[in-house]
Short mmCIF file of C-alpha atoms in Angstrom, two decimals:
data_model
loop_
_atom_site.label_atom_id
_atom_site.label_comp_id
_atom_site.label_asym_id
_atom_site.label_seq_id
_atom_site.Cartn_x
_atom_site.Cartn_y
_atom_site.Cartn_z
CA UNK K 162 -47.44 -68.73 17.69
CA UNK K 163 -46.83 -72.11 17.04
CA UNK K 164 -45.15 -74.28 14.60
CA UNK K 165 -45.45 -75.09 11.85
CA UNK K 166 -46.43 -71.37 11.08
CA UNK K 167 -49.97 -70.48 10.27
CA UNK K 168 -50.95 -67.69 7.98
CA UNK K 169 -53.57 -66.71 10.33
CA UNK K 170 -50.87 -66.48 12.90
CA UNK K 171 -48.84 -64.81 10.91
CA UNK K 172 -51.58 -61.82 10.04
CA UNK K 173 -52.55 -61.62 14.21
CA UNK K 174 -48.81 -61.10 14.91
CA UNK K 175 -48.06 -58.56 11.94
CA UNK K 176 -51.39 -56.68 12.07
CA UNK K 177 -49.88 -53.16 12.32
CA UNK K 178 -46.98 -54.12 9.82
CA UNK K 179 -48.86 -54.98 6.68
CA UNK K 180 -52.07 -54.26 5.16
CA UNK K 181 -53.34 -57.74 4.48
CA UNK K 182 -56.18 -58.51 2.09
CA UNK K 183 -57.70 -60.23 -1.21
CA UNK K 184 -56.49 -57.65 -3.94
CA UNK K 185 -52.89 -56.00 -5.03
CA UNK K 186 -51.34 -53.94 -3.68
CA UNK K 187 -52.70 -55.93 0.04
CA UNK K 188 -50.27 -58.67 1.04
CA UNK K 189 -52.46 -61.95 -0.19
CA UNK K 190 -52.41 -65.28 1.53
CA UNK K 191 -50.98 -66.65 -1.58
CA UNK K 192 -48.19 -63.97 -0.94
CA UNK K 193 -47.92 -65.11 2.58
CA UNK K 194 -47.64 -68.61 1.65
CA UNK K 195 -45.08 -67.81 -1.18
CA UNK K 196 -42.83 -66.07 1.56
CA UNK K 197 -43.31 -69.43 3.72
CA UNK K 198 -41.82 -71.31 1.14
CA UNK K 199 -39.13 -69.13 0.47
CA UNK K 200 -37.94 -69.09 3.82
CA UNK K 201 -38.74 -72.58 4.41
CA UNK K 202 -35.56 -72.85 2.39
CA UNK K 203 -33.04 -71.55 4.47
CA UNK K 204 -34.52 -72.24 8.05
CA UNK K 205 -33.17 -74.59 10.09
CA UNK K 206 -35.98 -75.36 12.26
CA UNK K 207 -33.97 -78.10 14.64
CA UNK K 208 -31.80 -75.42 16.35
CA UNK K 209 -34.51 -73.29 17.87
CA UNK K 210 -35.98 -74.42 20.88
CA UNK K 211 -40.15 -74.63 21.16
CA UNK K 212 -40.65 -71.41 22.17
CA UNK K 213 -38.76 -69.15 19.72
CA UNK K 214 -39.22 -71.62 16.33
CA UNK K 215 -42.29 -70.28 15.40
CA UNK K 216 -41.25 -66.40 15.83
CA UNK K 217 -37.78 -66.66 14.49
CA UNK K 218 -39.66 -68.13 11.24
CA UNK K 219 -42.28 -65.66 11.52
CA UNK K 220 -39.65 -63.08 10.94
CA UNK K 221 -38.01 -64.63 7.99
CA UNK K 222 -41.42 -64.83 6.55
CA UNK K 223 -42.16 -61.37 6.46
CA UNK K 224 -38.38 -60.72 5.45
CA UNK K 225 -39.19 -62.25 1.99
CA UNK K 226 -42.54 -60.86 2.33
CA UNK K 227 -40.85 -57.00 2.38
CA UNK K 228 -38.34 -58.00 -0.22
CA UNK K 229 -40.83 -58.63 -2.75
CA UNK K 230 -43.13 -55.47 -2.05
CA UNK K 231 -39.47 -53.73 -2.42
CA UNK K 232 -39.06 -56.03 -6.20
CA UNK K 233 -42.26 -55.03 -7.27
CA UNK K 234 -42.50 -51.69 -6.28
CA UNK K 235 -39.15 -50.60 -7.79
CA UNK K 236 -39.14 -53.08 -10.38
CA UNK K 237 -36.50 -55.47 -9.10
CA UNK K 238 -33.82 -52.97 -10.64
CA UNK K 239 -32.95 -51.28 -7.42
CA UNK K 240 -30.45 -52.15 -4.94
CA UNK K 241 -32.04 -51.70 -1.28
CA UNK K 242 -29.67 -50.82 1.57
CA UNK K 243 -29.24 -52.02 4.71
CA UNK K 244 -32.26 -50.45 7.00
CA UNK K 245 -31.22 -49.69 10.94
CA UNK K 246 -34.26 -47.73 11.70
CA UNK K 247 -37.72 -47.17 10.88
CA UNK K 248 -40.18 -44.80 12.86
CA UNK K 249 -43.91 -44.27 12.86
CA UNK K 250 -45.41 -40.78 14.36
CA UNK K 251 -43.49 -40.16 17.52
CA UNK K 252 -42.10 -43.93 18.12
CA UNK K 253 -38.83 -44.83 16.49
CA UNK K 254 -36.75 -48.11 16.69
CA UNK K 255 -33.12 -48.78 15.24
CA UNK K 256 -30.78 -51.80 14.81
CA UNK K 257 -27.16 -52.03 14.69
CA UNK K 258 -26.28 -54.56 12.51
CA UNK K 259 -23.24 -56.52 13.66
CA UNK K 260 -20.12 -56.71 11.69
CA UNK K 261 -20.00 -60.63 11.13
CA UNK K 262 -23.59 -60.47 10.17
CA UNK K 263 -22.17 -57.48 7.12
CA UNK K 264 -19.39 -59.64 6.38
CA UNK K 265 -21.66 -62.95 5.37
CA UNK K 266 -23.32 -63.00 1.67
CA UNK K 267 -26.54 -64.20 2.60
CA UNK K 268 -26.61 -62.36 6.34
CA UNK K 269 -26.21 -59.41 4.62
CA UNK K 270 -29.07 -60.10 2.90
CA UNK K 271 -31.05 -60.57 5.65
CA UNK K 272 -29.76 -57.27 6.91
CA UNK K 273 -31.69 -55.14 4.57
CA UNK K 274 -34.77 -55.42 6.13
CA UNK K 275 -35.99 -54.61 9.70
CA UNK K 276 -37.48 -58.30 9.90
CA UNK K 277 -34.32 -59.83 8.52
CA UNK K 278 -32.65 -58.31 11.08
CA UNK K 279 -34.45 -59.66 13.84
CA UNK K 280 -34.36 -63.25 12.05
CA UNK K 281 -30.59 -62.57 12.66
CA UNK K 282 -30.98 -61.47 16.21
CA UNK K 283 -32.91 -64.43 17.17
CA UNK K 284 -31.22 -66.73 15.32
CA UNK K 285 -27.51 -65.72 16.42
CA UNK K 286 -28.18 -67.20 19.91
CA UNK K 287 -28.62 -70.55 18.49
CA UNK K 288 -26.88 -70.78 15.42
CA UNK K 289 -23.42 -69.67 16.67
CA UNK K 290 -21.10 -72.23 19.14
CA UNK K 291 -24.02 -74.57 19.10
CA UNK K 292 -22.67 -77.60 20.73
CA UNK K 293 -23.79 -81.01 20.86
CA UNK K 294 -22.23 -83.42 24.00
CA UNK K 295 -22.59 -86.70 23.14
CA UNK K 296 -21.93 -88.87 26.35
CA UNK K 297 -19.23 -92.26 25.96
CA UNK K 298 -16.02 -93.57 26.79
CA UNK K 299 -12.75 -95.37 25.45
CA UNK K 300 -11.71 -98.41 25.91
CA UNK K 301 -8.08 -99.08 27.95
#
């Protein structure tokens, strides 16, 4: 993938997670490009290196993308835990979510999907102790 994102990116790399397509209840460009927006918010694209920018985004995308099937769906009146597994057929995955990420508002909310959760994993390599050097000296 590479950044900025590109919808058709986006569809090639979430193929088997969404059904993508012109009419409700398909996941629409325009829905794709609302998502991008929304996480365009929040993401910090400047501590990511090249290589992971694109996918960390990618994952916040679809994130929002989940949360508002969920909003529609239920009518935005229903409180959706925090997911740590999903399976399909005979292949299951789970996530443990880690305690500072349940402790933090807006992590938390991130937590409550499968994709938000891998935002979080990605992004808690570069987001936490980040440390910037900057070379000098003093004067005697």
């Amino acid at each position: 993938m590479q950044w900025p994102l590109i919808i058709s990116e986006f569809k090639d790399y979430f193929d088997r997670d969404f059904t993508f397509g012109v009419n409700i209840p398909d996941i629409r460009d325009k829905d794709i490009q609302r998502a991008i927006g929304e996480a365009s918010a929040i993401f910090n694209p400047d501590i990511y290196p090249d290589e992971t920018k694109a996918l960390a985004f990618a994952y916040l995308v679809a994130h929002f993308i989940k949360t508002d099937i969920n909003a529609a769906n239920t009518g935005s009146t229903t409180s959706v835990g925090i997911q740590t597994g999903r399976s399909a057929g005979s292949v299951s995955e789970s996530l443990a979510v880690p305690e500072w990420a349940l402790k933090n508002p807006m992590y938390s909310a991130l937590a409550r999907t499968y994709y938000g959760q891998k935002y979080l994993a990605l992004t808690d390599t570069y987001a936490v102790g980040t440390i910037v050097v900057v070379g000098g000296n003093t004067l005697p």
